[in-house]
Amino acid sequence: MIKDLIQRNRSYRRFHQDVAVELETLRELVDLARLSASAANKQPLKYILSCAPEKNALIFPYLGWAGYLKGWPGPSEGERPSAYIIILGDREIKQSFGCDHGIAAQSILLGATEKGLGGCIIGSVQREGLRKALKIPVRYEILLVLALGKPKETVVIEGVGPDGDIRYWRDSDGVHHVPKRRLNDIIVG
Ligand SMILES: Cc1cc2nc3c(=O)[nH]c(=O)nc-3n(C[C@H](O)[C@H](O)[C@H](O)COP(=O)(O)O)c2cc1C
């Protein structure tokens, strides 16, 4: 069950933009993050939810997509995410956020996968532009943006080849291929 969920939880970057994600769905996903592990149980993460087209349009320009897909500027209109969850760190609680936001992101994306949705963790964010666009107070550090929606692409896992190239690629049918290292190559002791 968990392996199946993790295998289905791929990074999706093209979506059926016309399929809405409800605010209540986003709240349920953040609730999964709320219940997840947090260093010293400080729980410094806060969230901004977006599922309205106007708010989504404010967020999209500040995101960087698929660095290895040279020449692809990111999803075009009609294939963009229909929702976002922005993960913030509350500096009034902590100054650094360790791996709390990675754990939160994974909980949210596994929950999204279970609901038939998909998403992508975006760390390549023009943070000051996004801060201004959404008027995010300086109290909050912008950690990650999670793009969410109903996936419109197929993603398949491959083994890393003998050349060791870990770069993902898209084939002529638009299928996205993600090389993963083999189990024996990552267990070192
Ligand atoms: C911390 C983190 C930051 C990431 N930032 C971006 C990003 O800015 N843009 C993007 O398109 N994908 C981003 N990704 C997605 C990775 O490219 C993706 O996880 C990787 O290619 C493996 O694909 P998979 O998630 O389907 O296993 C990020 C993933 C992580 C964990």
mmCIF file of C-alpha atoms and ligand atoms in Angstrom:
data_model
loop_
_atom_site.group_PDB
_atom_site.id
_atom_site.type_symbol
_atom_site.label_atom_id
_atom_site.label_comp_id
_atom_site.label_asym_id
_atom_site.label_seq_id
_atom_site.Cartn_x
_atom_site.Cartn_y
_atom_site.Cartn_z
ATOM 1 C CA MET A 1 0.000 0.000 0.000
ATOM 2 C CA ILE A 2 2.585 2.562 1.084
ATOM 3 C CA LYS A 3 4.950 1.537 -1.718
ATOM 4 C CA ASP A 4 2.162 1.876 -4.257
ATOM 5 C CA LEU A 5 1.275 5.329 -2.921
ATOM 6 C CA ILE A 6 4.908 6.466 -3.003
ATOM 7 C CA GLN A 7 5.371 5.136 -6.536
ATOM 8 C CA ARG A 8 2.295 7.031 -7.696
ATOM 9 C CA ASN A 9 3.448 10.189 -5.908
ATOM 10 C CA ARG A 10 5.573 11.563 -8.737
ATOM 11 C CA SER A 11 6.395 15.172 -9.504
ATOM 12 C CA TYR A 12 3.751 16.341 -11.973
ATOM 13 C CA ARG A 13 4.174 19.624 -13.805
ATOM 14 C CA ARG A 14 1.247 19.644 -16.253
ATOM 15 C CA PHE A 15 -2.332 19.600 -15.025
ATOM 16 C CA HIS A 16 -5.949 19.771 -16.108
ATOM 17 C CA GLN A 17 -6.191 23.396 -15.038
ATOM 18 C CA ASP A 18 -9.979 23.399 -15.451
ATOM 19 C CA VAL A 19 -10.379 20.727 -12.752
ATOM 20 C CA ALA A 20 -10.754 22.727 -9.564
ATOM 21 C CA VAL A 21 -9.290 21.744 -6.204
ATOM 22 C CA GLU A 22 -11.552 22.788 -3.360
ATOM 23 C CA LEU A 23 -10.364 24.861 -0.421
ATOM 24 C CA GLU A 24 -11.573 22.123 1.935
ATOM 25 C CA THR A 25 -9.313 19.634 0.134
ATOM 26 C CA LEU A 26 -6.322 21.902 0.724
ATOM 27 C CA ARG A 27 -7.274 22.196 4.389
ATOM 28 C CA GLU A 28 -7.430 18.389 4.686
ATOM 29 C CA LEU A 29 -3.960 18.154 3.141
ATOM 30 C CA VAL A 30 -2.493 20.724 5.533
ATOM 31 C CA ASP A 31 -4.050 18.749 8.364
ATOM 32 C CA LEU A 32 -1.806 15.825 7.331
ATOM 33 C CA ALA A 33 1.220 18.120 7.616
ATOM 34 C CA ARG A 34 -0.041 19.332 10.996
ATOM 35 C CA LEU A 35 0.054 15.743 12.290
ATOM 36 C CA SER A 36 3.572 15.082 10.955
ATOM 37 C CA ALA A 37 6.933 15.097 12.735
ATOM 38 C CA SER A 38 8.521 18.425 13.712
ATOM 39 C CA ALA A 39 11.937 18.975 15.293
ATOM 40 C CA ALA A 40 11.512 19.516 19.062
ATOM 41 C CA ASN A 41 7.785 19.599 18.236
ATOM 42 C CA LYS A 42 8.093 23.354 17.694
ATOM 43 C CA GLN A 43 5.666 23.236 14.737
ATOM 44 C CA PRO A 44 6.925 26.448 13.139
ATOM 45 C CA LEU A 45 5.299 25.905 9.746
ATOM 46 C CA LYS A 46 2.412 28.027 8.490
ATOM 47 C CA TYR A 47 0.576 27.770 5.178
ATOM 48 C CA ILE A 48 -1.002 29.904 2.488
ATOM 49 C CA LEU A 49 -3.695 28.164 0.452
ATOM 50 C CA SER A 50 -4.671 29.117 -3.064
ATOM 51 C CA CYS A 51 -7.319 27.564 -5.304
ATOM 52 C CA ALA A 52 -8.873 30.620 -6.932
ATOM 53 C CA PRO A 53 -7.721 31.339 -10.506
ATOM 54 C CA GLU A 54 -6.928 34.990 -9.679
ATOM 55 C CA LYS A 55 -4.731 34.071 -6.687
ATOM 56 C CA ASN A 56 -3.116 31.202 -8.624
ATOM 57 C CA ALA A 57 -2.190 33.677 -11.352
ATOM 58 C CA LEU A 58 -0.377 35.823 -8.786
ATOM 59 C CA ILE A 59 1.758 32.864 -7.673
ATOM 60 C CA PHE A 60 2.667 31.186 -10.982
ATOM 61 C CA PRO A 61 5.124 33.796 -12.383
ATOM 62 C CA TYR A 62 7.508 33.300 -9.463
ATOM 63 C CA LEU A 63 8.013 29.546 -9.885
ATOM 64 C CA GLY A 64 10.860 27.725 -11.649
ATOM 65 C CA TRP A 65 9.963 24.533 -13.484
ATOM 66 C CA ALA A 66 11.963 21.430 -14.425
ATOM 67 C CA GLY A 67 15.494 22.768 -14.745
ATOM 68 C CA TYR A 68 16.644 19.734 -16.756
ATOM 69 C CA LEU A 69 13.986 20.233 -19.447
ATOM 70 C CA LYS A 70 15.915 22.860 -21.375
ATOM 71 C CA GLY A 71 13.719 25.055 -23.505
ATOM 72 C CA TRP A 72 10.542 24.232 -21.579
ATOM 73 C CA PRO A 73 9.409 27.351 -19.747
ATOM 74 C CA GLY A 74 6.889 25.524 -17.561
ATOM 75 C CA PRO A 75 3.238 24.633 -18.016
ATOM 76 C CA SER A 76 1.299 26.721 -20.487
ATOM 77 C CA GLU A 77 -2.075 28.302 -19.784
ATOM 78 C CA GLY A 78 -4.631 25.483 -19.496
ATOM 79 C CA GLU A 79 -2.038 23.078 -18.033
ATOM 80 C CA ARG A 80 -1.127 25.047 -14.945
ATOM 81 C CA PRO A 81 -1.781 23.969 -11.346
ATOM 82 C CA SER A 82 -5.291 24.596 -10.083
ATOM 83 C CA ALA A 83 -4.079 25.034 -6.516
ATOM 84 C CA TYR A 84 -1.040 25.817 -4.416
ATOM 85 C CA ILE A 85 0.040 25.342 -0.837
ATOM 86 C CA ILE A 86 2.840 27.687 0.162
ATOM 87 C CA ILE A 87 4.844 26.436 3.138
ATOM 88 C CA LEU A 88 6.140 29.211 5.367
ATOM 89 C CA GLY A 89 8.427 29.201 8.382
ATOM 90 C CA ASP A 90 7.276 31.400 11.246
ATOM 91 C CA ARG A 91 10.388 33.259 12.440
ATOM 92 C CA GLU A 92 8.643 34.178 15.668
ATOM 93 C CA ILE A 93 8.744 30.475 16.537
ATOM 94 C CA LYS A 94 12.141 29.478 15.078
ATOM 95 C CA GLN A 95 14.900 30.931 12.925
ATOM 96 C CA SER A 96 15.657 27.790 10.930
ATOM 97 C CA PHE A 97 13.288 25.076 9.919
ATOM 98 C CA GLY A 98 15.503 22.013 9.400
ATOM 99 C CA CYS A 99 13.680 19.369 7.399
ATOM 100 C CA ASP A 100 10.224 20.087 8.818
ATOM 101 C CA HIS A 101 9.031 21.503 5.499
ATOM 102 C CA GLY A 102 10.284 18.469 3.551
ATOM 103 C CA ILE A 103 8.314 16.178 5.825
ATOM 104 C CA ALA A 104 5.255 18.415 5.561
ATOM 105 C CA ALA A 105 5.548 18.499 1.775
ATOM 106 C CA GLN A 106 5.712 14.717 1.549
ATOM 107 C CA SER A 107 2.684 14.280 3.832
ATOM 108 C CA ILE A 108 0.695 16.720 1.717
ATOM 109 C CA LEU A 109 1.706 15.131 -1.583
ATOM 110 C CA LEU A 110 0.983 11.597 -0.388
ATOM 111 C CA GLY A 111 -2.440 12.793 0.720
ATOM 112 C CA ALA A 112 -2.977 14.475 -2.630
ATOM 113 C CA THR A 113 -1.978 11.282 -4.450
ATOM 114 C CA GLU A 114 -4.448 9.274 -2.384
ATOM 115 C CA LYS A 115 -7.150 11.742 -3.465
ATOM 116 C CA GLY A 116 -6.297 11.251 -7.156
ATOM 117 C CA LEU A 117 -4.433 14.536 -7.382
ATOM 118 C CA GLY A 118 -0.770 15.171 -8.015
ATOM 119 C CA GLY A 119 1.735 17.895 -7.486
ATOM 120 C CA CYS A 120 5.251 19.141 -7.492
ATOM 121 C CA ILE A 121 7.502 20.571 -4.810
ATOM 122 C CA ILE A 122 8.884 23.884 -6.038
ATOM 123 C CA GLY A 123 12.017 25.118 -4.305
ATOM 124 C CA SER A 124 13.027 27.365 -7.173
ATOM 125 C CA VAL A 125 10.935 30.343 -6.131
ATOM 126 C CA GLN A 126 11.555 34.041 -6.717
ATOM 127 C CA ARG A 127 10.831 34.651 -3.078
ATOM 128 C CA GLU A 128 10.837 38.408 -2.877
ATOM 129 C CA GLY A 129 8.566 38.737 -5.899
ATOM 130 C CA LEU A 130 6.137 36.225 -4.421
ATOM 131 C CA ARG A 131 6.295 37.965 -1.049
ATOM 132 C CA LYS A 132 5.290 41.265 -2.633
ATOM 133 C CA ALA A 133 2.608 39.734 -4.860
ATOM 134 C CA LEU A 134 0.867 38.052 -1.920
ATOM 135 C CA LYS A 135 1.859 40.645 0.698
ATOM 136 C CA ILE A 136 3.485 37.968 2.860
ATOM 137 C CA PRO A 137 4.819 39.568 6.073
ATOM 138 C CA VAL A 138 8.602 39.338 6.683
ATOM 139 C CA ARG A 139 7.793 37.339 9.797
ATOM 140 C CA TYR A 140 7.324 34.360 7.465
ATOM 141 C CA GLU A 141 10.157 32.755 5.521
ATOM 142 C CA ILE A 142 8.962 31.329 2.213
ATOM 143 C CA LEU A 143 10.208 27.727 2.267
ATOM 144 C CA LEU A 144 8.472 25.774 -0.495
ATOM 145 C CA VAL A 145 5.582 26.088 -2.895
ATOM 146 C CA LEU A 146 3.546 22.951 -3.621
ATOM 147 C CA ALA A 147 1.813 23.004 -6.985
ATOM 148 C CA LEU A 148 -1.296 20.832 -7.054
ATOM 149 C CA GLY A 149 -3.933 19.677 -9.476
ATOM 150 C CA LYS A 150 -5.207 16.798 -11.553
ATOM 151 C CA PRO A 151 -2.149 15.522 -13.457
ATOM 152 C CA LYS A 152 -2.198 15.696 -17.238
ATOM 153 C CA GLU A 153 1.030 13.830 -17.862
ATOM 154 C CA THR A 154 2.451 10.361 -17.430
ATOM 155 C CA VAL A 155 5.561 9.982 -15.307
ATOM 156 C CA VAL A 156 7.545 6.743 -15.257
ATOM 157 C CA ILE A 157 10.434 5.669 -13.069
ATOM 158 C CA GLU A 158 13.558 4.266 -14.740
ATOM 159 C CA GLY A 159 16.791 2.821 -13.379
ATOM 160 C CA VAL A 160 19.826 5.093 -13.590
ATOM 161 C CA GLY A 161 21.856 3.878 -16.586
ATOM 162 C CA PRO A 162 25.557 2.932 -16.629
ATOM 163 C CA ASP A 163 26.489 6.538 -17.429
ATOM 164 C CA GLY A 164 25.101 7.565 -14.030
ATOM 165 C CA ASP A 165 22.929 10.332 -15.518
ATOM 166 C CA ILE A 166 20.181 11.230 -13.044
ATOM 167 C CA ARG A 167 18.558 13.922 -15.222
ATOM 168 C CA TYR A 168 14.877 13.369 -15.944
ATOM 169 C CA TRP A 169 13.729 13.701 -19.539
ATOM 170 C CA ARG A 170 10.571 13.915 -21.630
ATOM 171 C CA ASP A 171 10.166 11.644 -24.669
ATOM 172 C CA SER A 172 8.515 12.440 -28.002
ATOM 173 C CA ASP A 173 5.126 11.255 -26.645
ATOM 174 C CA GLY A 174 5.379 13.717 -23.764
ATOM 175 C CA VAL A 175 6.032 10.985 -21.192
ATOM 176 C CA HIS A 176 8.283 12.174 -18.361
ATOM 177 C CA HIS A 177 11.044 9.718 -17.315
ATOM 178 C CA VAL A 178 12.705 9.876 -13.903
ATOM 179 C CA PRO A 179 15.893 7.833 -13.302
ATOM 180 C CA LYS A 180 16.230 6.464 -9.774
ATOM 181 C CA ARG A 181 19.403 4.929 -8.370
ATOM 182 C CA ARG A 182 19.225 1.221 -7.600
ATOM 183 C CA LEU A 183 18.709 0.003 -4.047
ATOM 184 C CA ASN A 184 22.102 -1.716 -3.907
ATOM 185 C CA ASP A 185 23.779 1.526 -4.975
ATOM 186 C CA ILE A 186 22.373 3.572 -2.093
ATOM 187 C CA ILE A 187 22.842 1.140 0.791
ATOM 188 C CA VAL A 188 26.489 1.664 1.627
ATOM 189 C CA GLY A 189 26.905 -0.209 4.852
HETATM 190 C C1 LIG B 1 13.268 20.202 -2.127
HETATM 191 C C2 LIG B 1 12.798 20.005 -3.546
HETATM 192 C C3 LIG B 1 12.746 21.092 -4.397
HETATM 193 C C4 LIG B 1 12.291 20.933 -5.701
HETATM 194 N N1 LIG B 1 12.192 22.045 -6.500
HETATM 195 C C5 LIG B 1 11.707 21.914 -7.746
HETATM 196 C C6 LIG B 1 11.543 23.063 -8.557
HETATM 197 O O1 LIG B 1 11.866 24.188 -8.159
HETATM 198 N N2 LIG B 1 11.013 22.909 -9.789
HETATM 199 C C7 LIG B 1 10.635 21.668 -10.276
HETATM 200 O O2 LIG B 1 10.132 21.595 -11.392
HETATM 201 N N3 LIG B 1 10.774 20.546 -9.521
HETATM 202 C C8 LIG B 1 11.295 20.648 -8.276
HETATM 203 N N4 LIG B 1 11.413 19.537 -7.466
HETATM 204 C C9 LIG B 1 10.994 18.226 -7.979
HETATM 205 C C10 LIG B 1 12.189 17.332 -8.359
HETATM 206 O O3 LIG B 1 12.710 17.774 -9.587
HETATM 207 C C11 LIG B 1 11.704 15.873 -8.445
HETATM 208 O O4 LIG B 1 11.405 15.426 -7.145
HETATM 209 C C12 LIG B 1 12.740 14.954 -9.089
HETATM 210 O O5 LIG B 1 12.920 15.286 -10.444
HETATM 211 C C13 LIG B 1 12.364 13.491 -8.984
HETATM 212 O O6 LIG B 1 11.097 13.266 -9.534
HETATM 213 P P1 LIG B 1 9.984 12.549 -8.658
HETATM 214 O O7 LIG B 1 9.541 13.543 -7.618
HETATM 215 O O8 LIG B 1 8.877 12.198 -9.592
HETATM 216 O O9 LIG B 1 10.620 11.363 -7.993
HETATM 217 C C14 LIG B 1 11.892 19.658 -6.180
HETATM 218 C C15 LIG B 1 11.941 18.566 -5.305
HETATM 219 C C16 LIG B 1 12.390 18.730 -4.003
HETATM 220 C C17 LIG B 1 12.414 17.528 -3.082
#
